[in-house]
GROMACS .gro file of C-alpha atoms in nm:
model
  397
    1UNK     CA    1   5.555  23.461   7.833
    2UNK     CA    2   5.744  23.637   7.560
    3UNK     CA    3   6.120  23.708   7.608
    4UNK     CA    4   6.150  23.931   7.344
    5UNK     CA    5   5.869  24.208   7.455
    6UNK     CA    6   5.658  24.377   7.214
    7UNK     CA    7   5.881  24.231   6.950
    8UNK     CA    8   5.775  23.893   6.798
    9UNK     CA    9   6.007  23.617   6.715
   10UNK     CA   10   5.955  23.643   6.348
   11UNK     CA   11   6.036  24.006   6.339
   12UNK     CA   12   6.336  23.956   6.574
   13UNK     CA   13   6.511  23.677   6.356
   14UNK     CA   14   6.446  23.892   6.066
   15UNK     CA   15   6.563  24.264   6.186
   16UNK     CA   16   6.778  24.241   6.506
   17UNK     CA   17   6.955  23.862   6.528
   18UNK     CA   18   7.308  23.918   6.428
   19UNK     CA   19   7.227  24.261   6.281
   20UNK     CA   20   7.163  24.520   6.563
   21UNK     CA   21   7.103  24.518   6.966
   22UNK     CA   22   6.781  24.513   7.121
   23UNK     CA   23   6.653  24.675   7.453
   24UNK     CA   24   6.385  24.453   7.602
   25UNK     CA   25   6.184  24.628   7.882
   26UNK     CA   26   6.055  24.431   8.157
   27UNK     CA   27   6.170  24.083   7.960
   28UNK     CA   28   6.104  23.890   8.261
   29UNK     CA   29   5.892  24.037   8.480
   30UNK     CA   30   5.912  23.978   8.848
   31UNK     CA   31   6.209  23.808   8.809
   32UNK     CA   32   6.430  23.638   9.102
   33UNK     CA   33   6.822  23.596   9.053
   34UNK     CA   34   6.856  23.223   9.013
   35UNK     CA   35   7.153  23.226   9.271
   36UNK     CA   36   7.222  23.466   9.493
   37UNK     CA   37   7.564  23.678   9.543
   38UNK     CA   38   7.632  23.448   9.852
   39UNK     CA   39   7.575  23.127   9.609
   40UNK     CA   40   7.747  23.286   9.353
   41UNK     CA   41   8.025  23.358   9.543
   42UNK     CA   42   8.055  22.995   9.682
   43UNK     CA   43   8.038  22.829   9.331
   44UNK     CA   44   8.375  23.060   9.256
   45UNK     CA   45   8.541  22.890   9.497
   46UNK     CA   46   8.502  22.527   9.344
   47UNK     CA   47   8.747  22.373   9.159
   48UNK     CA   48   8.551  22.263   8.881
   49UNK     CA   49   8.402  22.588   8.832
   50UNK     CA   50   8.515  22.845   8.553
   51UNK     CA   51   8.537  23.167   8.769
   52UNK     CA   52   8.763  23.506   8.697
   53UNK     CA   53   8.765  23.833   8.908
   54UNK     CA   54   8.816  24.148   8.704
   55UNK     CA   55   8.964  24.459   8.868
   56UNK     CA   56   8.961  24.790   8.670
   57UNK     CA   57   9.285  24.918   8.814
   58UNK     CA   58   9.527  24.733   9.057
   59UNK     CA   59   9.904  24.787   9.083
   60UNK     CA   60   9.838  25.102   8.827
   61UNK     CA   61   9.751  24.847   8.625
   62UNK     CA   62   9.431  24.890   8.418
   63UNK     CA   63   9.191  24.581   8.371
   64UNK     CA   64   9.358  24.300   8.526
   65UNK     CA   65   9.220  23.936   8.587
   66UNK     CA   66   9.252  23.651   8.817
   67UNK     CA   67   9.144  23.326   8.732
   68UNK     CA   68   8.984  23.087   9.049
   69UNK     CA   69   8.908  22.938   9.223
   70UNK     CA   70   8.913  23.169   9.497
   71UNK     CA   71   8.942  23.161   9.810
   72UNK     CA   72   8.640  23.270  10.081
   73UNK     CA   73   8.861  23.450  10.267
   74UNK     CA   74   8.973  23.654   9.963
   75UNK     CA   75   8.644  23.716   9.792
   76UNK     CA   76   8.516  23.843  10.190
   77UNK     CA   77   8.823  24.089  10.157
   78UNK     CA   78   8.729  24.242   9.814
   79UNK     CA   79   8.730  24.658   9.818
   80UNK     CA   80   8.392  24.823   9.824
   81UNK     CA   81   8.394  24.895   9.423
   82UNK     CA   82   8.554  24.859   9.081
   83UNK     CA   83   8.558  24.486   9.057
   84UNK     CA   84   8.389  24.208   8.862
   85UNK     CA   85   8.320  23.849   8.980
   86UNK     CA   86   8.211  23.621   8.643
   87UNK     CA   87   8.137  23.247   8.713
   88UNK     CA   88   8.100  23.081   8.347
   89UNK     CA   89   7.820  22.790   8.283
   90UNK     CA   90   7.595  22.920   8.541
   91UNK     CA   91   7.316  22.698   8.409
   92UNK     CA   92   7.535  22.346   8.436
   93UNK     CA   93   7.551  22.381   8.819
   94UNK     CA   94   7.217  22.569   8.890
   95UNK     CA   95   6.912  22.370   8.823
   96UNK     CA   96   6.734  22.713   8.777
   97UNK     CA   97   6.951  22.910   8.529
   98UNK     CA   98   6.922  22.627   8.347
   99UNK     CA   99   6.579  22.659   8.310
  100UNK     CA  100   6.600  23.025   8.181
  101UNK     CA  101   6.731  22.883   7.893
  102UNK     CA  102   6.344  22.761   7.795
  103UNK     CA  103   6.276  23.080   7.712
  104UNK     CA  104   6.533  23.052   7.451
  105UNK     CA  105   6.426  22.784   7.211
  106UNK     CA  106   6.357  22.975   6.923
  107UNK     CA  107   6.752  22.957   6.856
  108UNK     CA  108   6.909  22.667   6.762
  109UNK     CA  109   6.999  22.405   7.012
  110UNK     CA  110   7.329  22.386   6.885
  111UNK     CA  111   7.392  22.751   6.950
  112UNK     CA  112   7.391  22.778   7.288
  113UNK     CA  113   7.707  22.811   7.465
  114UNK     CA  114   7.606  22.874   7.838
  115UNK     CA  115   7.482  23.129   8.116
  116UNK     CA  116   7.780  23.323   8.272
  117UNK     CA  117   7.671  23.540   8.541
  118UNK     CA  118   7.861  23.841   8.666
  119UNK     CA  119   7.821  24.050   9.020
  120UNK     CA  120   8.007  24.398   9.085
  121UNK     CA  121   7.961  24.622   9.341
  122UNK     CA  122   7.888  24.999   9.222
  123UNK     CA  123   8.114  25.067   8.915
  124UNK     CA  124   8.222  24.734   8.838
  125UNK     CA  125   8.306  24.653   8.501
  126UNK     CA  126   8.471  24.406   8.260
  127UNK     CA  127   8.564  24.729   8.047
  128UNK     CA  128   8.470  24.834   7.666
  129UNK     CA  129   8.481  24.519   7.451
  130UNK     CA  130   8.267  24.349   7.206
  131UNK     CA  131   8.205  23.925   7.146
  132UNK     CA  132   8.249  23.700   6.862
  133UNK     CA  133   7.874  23.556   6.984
  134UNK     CA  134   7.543  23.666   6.991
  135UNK     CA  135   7.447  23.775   7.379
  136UNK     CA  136   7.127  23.842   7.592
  137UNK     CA  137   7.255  24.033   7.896
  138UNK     CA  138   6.913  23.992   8.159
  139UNK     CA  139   6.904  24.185   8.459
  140UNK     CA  140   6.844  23.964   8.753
  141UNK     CA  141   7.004  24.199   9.076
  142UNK     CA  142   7.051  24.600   9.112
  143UNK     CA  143   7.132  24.805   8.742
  144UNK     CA  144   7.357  24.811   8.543
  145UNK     CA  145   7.373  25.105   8.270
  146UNK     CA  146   7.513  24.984   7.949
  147UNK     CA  147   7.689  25.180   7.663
  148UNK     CA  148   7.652  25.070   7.348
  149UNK     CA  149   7.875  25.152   7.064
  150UNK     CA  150   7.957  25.032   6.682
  151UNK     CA  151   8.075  24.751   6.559
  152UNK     CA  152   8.438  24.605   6.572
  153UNK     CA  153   8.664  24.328   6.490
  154UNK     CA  154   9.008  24.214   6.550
  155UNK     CA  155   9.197  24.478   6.391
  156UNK     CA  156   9.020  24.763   6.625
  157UNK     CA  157   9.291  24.913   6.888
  158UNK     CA  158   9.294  24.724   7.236
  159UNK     CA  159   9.451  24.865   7.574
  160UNK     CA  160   9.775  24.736   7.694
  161UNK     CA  161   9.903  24.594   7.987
  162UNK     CA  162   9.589  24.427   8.008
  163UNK     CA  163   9.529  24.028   7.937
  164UNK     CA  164   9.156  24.136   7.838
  165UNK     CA  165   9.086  24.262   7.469
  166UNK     CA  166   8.951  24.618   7.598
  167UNK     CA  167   8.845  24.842   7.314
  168UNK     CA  168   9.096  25.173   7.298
  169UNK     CA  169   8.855  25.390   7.108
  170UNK     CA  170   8.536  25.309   7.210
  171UNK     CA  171   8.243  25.597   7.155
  172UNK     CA  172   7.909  25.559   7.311
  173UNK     CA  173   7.600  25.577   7.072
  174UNK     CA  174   7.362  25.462   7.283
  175UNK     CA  175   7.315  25.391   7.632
  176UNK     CA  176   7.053  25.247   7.919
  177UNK     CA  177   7.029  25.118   8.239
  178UNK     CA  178   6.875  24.759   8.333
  179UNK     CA  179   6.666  24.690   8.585
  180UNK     CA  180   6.534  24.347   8.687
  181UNK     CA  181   6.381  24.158   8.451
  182UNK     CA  182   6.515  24.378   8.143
  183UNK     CA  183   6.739  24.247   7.892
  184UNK     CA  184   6.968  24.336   7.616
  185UNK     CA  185   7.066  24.159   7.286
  186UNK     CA  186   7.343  24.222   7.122
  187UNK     CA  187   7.521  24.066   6.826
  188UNK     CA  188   7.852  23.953   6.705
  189UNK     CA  189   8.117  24.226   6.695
  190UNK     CA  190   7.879  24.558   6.872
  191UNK     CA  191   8.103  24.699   7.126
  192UNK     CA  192   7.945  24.741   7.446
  193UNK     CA  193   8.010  24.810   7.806
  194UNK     CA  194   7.833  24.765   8.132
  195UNK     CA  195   7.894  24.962   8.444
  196UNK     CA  196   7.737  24.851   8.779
  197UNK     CA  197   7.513  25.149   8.933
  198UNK     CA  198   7.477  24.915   9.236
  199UNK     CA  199   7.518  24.572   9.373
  200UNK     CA  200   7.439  24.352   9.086
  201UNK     CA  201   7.408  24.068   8.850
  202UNK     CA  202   7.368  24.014   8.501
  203UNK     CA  203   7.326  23.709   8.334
  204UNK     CA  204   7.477  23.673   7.982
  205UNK     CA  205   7.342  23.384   7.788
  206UNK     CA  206   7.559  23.318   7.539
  207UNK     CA  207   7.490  23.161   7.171
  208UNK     CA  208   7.851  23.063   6.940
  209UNK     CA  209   7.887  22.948   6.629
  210UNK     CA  210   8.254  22.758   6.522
  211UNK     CA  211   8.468  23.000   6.305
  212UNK     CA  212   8.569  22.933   5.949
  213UNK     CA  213   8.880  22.782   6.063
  214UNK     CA  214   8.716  22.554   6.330
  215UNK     CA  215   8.479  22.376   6.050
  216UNK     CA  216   8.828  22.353   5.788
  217UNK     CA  217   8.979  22.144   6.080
  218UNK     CA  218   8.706  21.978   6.250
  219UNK     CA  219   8.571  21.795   5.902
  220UNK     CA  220   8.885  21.742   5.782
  221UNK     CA  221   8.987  21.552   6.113
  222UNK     CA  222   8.654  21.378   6.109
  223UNK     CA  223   8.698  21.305   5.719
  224UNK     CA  224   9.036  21.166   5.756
  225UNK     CA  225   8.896  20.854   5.982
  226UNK     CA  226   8.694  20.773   5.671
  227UNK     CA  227   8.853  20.404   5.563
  228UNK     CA  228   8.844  20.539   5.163
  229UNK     CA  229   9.129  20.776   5.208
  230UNK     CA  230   9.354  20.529   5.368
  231UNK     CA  231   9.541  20.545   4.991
  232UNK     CA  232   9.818  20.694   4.838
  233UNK     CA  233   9.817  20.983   4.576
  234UNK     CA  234   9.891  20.858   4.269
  235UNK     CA  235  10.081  20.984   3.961
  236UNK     CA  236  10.060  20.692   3.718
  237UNK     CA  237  10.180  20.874   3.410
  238UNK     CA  238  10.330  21.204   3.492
  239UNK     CA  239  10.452  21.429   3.222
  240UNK     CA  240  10.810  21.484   3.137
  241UNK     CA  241  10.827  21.859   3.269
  242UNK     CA  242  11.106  22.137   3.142
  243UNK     CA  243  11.227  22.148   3.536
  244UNK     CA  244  11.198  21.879   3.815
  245UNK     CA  245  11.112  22.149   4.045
  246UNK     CA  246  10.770  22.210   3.908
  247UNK     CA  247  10.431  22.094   4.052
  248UNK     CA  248  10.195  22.037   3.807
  249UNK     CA  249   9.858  22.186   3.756
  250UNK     CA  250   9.723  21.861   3.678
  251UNK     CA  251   9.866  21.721   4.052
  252UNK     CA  252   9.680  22.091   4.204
  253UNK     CA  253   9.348  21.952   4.014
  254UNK     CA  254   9.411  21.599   4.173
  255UNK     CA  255   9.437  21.727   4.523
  256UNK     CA  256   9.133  21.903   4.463
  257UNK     CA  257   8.977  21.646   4.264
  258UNK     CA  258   9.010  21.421   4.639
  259UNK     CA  259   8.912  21.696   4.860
  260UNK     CA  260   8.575  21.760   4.715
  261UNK     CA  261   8.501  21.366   4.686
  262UNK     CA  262   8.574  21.363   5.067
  263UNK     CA  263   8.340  21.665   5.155
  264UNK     CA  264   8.051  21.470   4.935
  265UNK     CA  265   7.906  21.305   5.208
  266UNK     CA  266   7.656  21.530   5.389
  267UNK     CA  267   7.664  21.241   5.646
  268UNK     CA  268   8.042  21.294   5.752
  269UNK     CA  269   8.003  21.646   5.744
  270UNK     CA  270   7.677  21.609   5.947
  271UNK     CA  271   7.792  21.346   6.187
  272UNK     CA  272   8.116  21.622   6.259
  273UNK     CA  273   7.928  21.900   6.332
  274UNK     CA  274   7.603  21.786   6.525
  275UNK     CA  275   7.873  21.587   6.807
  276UNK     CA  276   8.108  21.943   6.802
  277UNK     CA  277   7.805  22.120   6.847
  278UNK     CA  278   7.655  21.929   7.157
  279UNK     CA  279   8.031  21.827   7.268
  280UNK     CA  280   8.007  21.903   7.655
  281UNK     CA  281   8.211  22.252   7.721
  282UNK     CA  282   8.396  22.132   8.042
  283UNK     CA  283   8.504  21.753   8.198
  284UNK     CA  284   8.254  21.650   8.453
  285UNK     CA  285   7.962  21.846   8.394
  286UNK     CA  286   7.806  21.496   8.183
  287UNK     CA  287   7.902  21.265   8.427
  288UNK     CA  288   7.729  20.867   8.417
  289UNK     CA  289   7.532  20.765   8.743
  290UNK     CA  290   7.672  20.538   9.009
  291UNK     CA  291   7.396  20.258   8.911
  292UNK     CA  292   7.386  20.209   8.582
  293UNK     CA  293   6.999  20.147   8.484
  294UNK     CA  294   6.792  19.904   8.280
  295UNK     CA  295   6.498  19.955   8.059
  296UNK     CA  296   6.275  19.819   8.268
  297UNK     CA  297   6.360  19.956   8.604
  298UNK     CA  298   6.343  20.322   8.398
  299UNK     CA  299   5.979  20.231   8.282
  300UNK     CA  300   5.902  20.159   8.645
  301UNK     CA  301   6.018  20.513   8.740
  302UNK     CA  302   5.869  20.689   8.454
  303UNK     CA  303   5.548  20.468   8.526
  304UNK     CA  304   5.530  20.644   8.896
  305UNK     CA  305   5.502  20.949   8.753
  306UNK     CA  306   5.923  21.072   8.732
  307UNK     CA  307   5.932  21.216   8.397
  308UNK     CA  308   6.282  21.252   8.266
  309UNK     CA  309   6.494  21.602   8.195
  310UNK     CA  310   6.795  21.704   8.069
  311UNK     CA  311   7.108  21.713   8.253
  312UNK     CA  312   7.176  22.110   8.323
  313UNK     CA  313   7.488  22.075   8.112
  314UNK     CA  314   7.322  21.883   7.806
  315UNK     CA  315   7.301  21.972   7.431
  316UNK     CA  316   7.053  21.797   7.224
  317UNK     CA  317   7.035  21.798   6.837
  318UNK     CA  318   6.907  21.586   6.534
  319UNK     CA  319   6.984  21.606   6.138
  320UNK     CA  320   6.742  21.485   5.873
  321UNK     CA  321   6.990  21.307   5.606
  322UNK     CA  322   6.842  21.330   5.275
  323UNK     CA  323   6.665  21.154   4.991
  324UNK     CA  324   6.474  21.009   5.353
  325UNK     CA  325   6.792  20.823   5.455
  326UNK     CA  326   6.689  20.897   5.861
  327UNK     CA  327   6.792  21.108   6.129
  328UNK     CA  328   7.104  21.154   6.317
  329UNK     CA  329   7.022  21.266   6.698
  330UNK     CA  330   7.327  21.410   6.849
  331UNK     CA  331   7.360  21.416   7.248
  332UNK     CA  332   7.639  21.536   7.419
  333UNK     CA  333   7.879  21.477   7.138
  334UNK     CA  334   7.790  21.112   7.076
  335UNK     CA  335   7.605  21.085   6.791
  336UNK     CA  336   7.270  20.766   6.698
  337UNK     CA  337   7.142  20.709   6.376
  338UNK     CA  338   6.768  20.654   6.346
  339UNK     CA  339   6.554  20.503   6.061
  340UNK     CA  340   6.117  20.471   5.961
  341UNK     CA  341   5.916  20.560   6.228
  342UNK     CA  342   6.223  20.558   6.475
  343UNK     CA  343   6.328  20.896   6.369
  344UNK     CA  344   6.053  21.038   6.547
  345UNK     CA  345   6.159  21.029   6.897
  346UNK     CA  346   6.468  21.244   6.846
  347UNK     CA  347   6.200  21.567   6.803
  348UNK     CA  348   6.061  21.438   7.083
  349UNK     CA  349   6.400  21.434   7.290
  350UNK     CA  350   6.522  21.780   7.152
  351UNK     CA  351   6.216  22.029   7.181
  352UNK     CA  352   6.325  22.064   7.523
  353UNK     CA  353   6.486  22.013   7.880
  354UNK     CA  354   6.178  21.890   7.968
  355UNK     CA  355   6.069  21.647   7.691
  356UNK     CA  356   5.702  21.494   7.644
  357UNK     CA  357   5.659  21.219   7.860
  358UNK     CA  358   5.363  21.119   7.677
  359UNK     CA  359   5.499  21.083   7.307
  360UNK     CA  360   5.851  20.980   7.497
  361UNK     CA  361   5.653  20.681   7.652
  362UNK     CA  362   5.508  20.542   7.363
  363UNK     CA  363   5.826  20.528   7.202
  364UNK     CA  364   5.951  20.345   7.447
  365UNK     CA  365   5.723  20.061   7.409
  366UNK     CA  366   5.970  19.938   7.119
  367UNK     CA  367   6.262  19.770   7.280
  368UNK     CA  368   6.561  19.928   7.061
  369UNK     CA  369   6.427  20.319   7.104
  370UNK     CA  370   6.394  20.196   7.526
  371UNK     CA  371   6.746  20.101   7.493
  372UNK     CA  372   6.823  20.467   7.340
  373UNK     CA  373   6.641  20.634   7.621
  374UNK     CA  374   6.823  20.424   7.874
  375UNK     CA  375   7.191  20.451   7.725
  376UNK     CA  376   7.125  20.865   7.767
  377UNK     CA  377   7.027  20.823   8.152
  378UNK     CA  378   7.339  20.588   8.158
  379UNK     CA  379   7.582  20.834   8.013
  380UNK     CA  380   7.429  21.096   8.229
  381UNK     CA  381   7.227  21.305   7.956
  382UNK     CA  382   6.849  21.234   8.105
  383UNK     CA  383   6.746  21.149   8.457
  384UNK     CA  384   6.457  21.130   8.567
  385UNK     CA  385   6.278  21.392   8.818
  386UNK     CA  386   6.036  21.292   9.117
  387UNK     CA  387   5.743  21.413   9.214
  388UNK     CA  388   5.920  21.731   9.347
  389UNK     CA  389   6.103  21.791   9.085
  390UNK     CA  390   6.457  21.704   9.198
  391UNK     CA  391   6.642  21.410   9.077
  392UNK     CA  392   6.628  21.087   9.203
  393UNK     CA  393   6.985  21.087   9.293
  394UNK     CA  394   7.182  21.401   9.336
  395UNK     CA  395   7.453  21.214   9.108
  396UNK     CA  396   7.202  21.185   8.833
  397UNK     CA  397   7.181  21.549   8.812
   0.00000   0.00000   0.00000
C-alpha cells in the first residue's frame, strides 16, 4: 500500500518534499486510530509523557497552554469545545503508531522526529502557525478542515499574550477537510491551520533536520575531543606591527588554516551527526532490560521462531566512509564501526523496525557481529517478539 496516493515516490521527492503541500485522499484506507481518545487521554496523565492542552481563549486570553501531566479529574472536566489535547512521541509508547511509521521509509531514518497526536472536540485548534519540519498530518478520528496558507519564517508577525508562535496575518489559499485515512503533507515554513469539525484526532508525523547553528556547535564539540587539537596556537615569528593593538591577517589565516584541518575528517563529522541524529528524544524511552542477555541464549530465542524489532523509540542509521574504509552503524546515539563483509549487517538492521531475520541470522553465525546484535538487545534497541507478536518481557519493549 502506497501512502502517497496516486502520486509515486519519485515524483513526490522531486515536486512536493520541502517545496509545496500535498492532499492525499484516502492515504490509508480503512484506517483505525492507533489509540483511542480514552488511551490518549490516559497517556497525558503520565509523567514521562510529553503532553500540552491548548485552549483558544481562557481568562480573555487568546491561545494559552498548559503543559502535563494532567490530571483525570481535570481532563473529565474539560468544556464541550475550543480545546486541544497533543501528546508528543505517540509512536515510543504505542506499539502501533509506531508501526505507521513503515509506511514512511522512503525518508531518511535520521529524519524522523516522532508521531504527536492531537484530539479536540468541535473547533479545537492549536491556531495559525507554520513548522520548521516537514509534516504528514493523517486523519485517524472525526475531520478536521485545514487552511492552508503561504509560506513564513521568523520575522512574520505573531499574536501576543500568547506563549505559542500564532501567525497574526495569516490568509487562507487553500483549504480541505480530512477524513479518516486522508493525509496532508506539508513542508518547512507553509502556514497552516486545522480546525476540528468534530471529535477528532490527527496524527502528525514529524521529520527535522538540525539547523545551521546546531551542526556549527555539534561538530565543533565533537571535534574538540579529537587528541590533535590538544595544542596551543602558535606565533613563532610574529611581525613587528605599527600598533600592538592589531590582529594580524596572517593570525585570521592561521585560525582558519586549523579549522578546516579539523573539519577534514569525514569520519568526525560523520561519527557527530549519525549519534545526534539517532540520539533518543526523551530519558527512558531506550531503557536496558532487567536480564542482561548472552549470544547464545538470543540464538535460542531467535531459533524458536522470536524474530527481533526495534524498540518503539529507536533510530537506526549507517554511513559508508570512503575510499572503502567501512561503515559506521549508528543506534540510538552510540555509534559501531564495521569493516569487509561485516558492513553488511548494518543494511540489514536499518531497512526497518522489523529487520530480516533471515539475512540477520546468518550474520550472526560470526561471533563478533552476534556480540553486536546482543549489545543492542542489552542497551534496549532490539528485543525480540514471540509468536504473538509482543515482547518477551514488557521491559524489553
Amino acid at each position: 500500500m502506497s501512502v502517497l496516493g496516486e502520486t509515486s515516490i519519485e515524483r513526490f521527492l522531486s515536486d512536493y518534499w520541502q517545496k509545496k503541500p500535498l492532499i492525499i485522499r484516502n492515504a490509508f484506507p480503512g484506517i483505525e486510530s492507533p489509540v483511542s481518545v480514552d488511551e490518549l487521554a490516559g497517556l497525558a496523565c503520565e509523567e514521562a509523557v510529553e503532553s500540552r492542552l491548548v485552549f483558544e481563549t481562557e481568562n480573555d486570553k487568546p491561545w494559552q497552554l498548559h503543559n502535563g501531566p494532567f490530571e483525570e479529574t481535570y481532563l473529565q472536566s474539560l468544556p464541550d469545545r475550543d480545546w486541544t489535547l497533543l501528546v508528543q512521541g505517540l509512536d515510543h509508547w504505542v506499539p502501533e503508531a509506531a508501526e505507521l511509521l513503515e509506511h514512511f521509509r522512503f525518508v531518511p531514518n535520521w529524519r524522523l522526529d516522532d508521531i504527536m497526536a492531537s484530539f479536540a472536540p468541535v473547533g479545537g485548534s492549536v491556531g495559525p502557525h507554520f513548522d520548521r519540519y516537514d509534516v504528514f498530518l493523517l486523519q485517524t478520528i472525526g475531520q478536521r478542515r485545514w487552511k492552508i496558507g503561504g509560506v513564513h519564517d521568523n520575522t512574520s508577525p505573531r499574536v501576543e499574550g500568547t506563549p505559542l508562535h500564532i501567525l497574526a496575518d495569516f490568509e487562507t489559499q487553500e483549504e480541505a477537510v480530512l477524513n479518516p485515512g486522508d493525509m496532508l503533507y506539508l513542508p518547512p515554513g507553509v502556514a497552516h491551520w486545522g480546525i476540528a469539525e468534530d471529535d477528532c484526532m490527527t496524527l502528525s508525523i514529524g521529520f527535522r533536520t538540525p539547523s545551521h547553528a546546531d551542526v556549527v556547535t555539534g561538530v565543533a564539540d565533537s571535534v574538540a575531543d579529537s587528541p590533535a587539537l590538544d595544542r596551543q596556537l602558535e606565533d613563532p615569528a610574529p611581525a613587528l606591527q605599527d600598533n600592538p593593538g592589531r590582529i594580524s591577517d596572517s593570525q585570521i589565516k592561521e585560525l582558519q588554516s586549523i579549522l578546516e584541518k579539523a573539519l577534514q575528517n569525514p569520519d568526525t563529522i560523520a561519527s557527530w551527526f549519525g549519534q545526534a541524529m539517532t540520539e533518543p528524544s526523551h530519558e527512558g524511552i531506550v531503557e536496558p532490560p532487567e536480564d542482561p542477555m548472552d549470544a547464545t541464549t538470543l540464538q535460542e530465542l531467535v531459533a524458536e521462531g522470536n524474530p527481533l524489532v526495534w524498540n518503539e523509540g529507536s533510530r537506526f542509521s549507517f554511513y559508508d566512509l570512503p575510499d572503502d574504509g567501512g561503515r559506521l552503524l549508528f543506534v540510538d546515539g552510540q555509534r559501531f564501526r564495521l569493516t569487509g563483509n561485516a558492513t553488511g549487517i548494518a543494511a540489514v538492521l536499518c531497512a526497518g523496525r522489523h529487520p530480516d531475520m533471515g539475512a540477520l541470522t546468518d550474520y550472526m553465525r560470526e561471533s563478533a557481529l552476534a556480540d553486536l546484535v546482543v549489545s543492542l538487545v542489552n542497551q534496549g534497541s532490539l528485543y525480540p517478539e514471540d509468536d504473538e507478536g509482543e515482547g518477551e518481557e514488557d521491559d524489553e519493549a
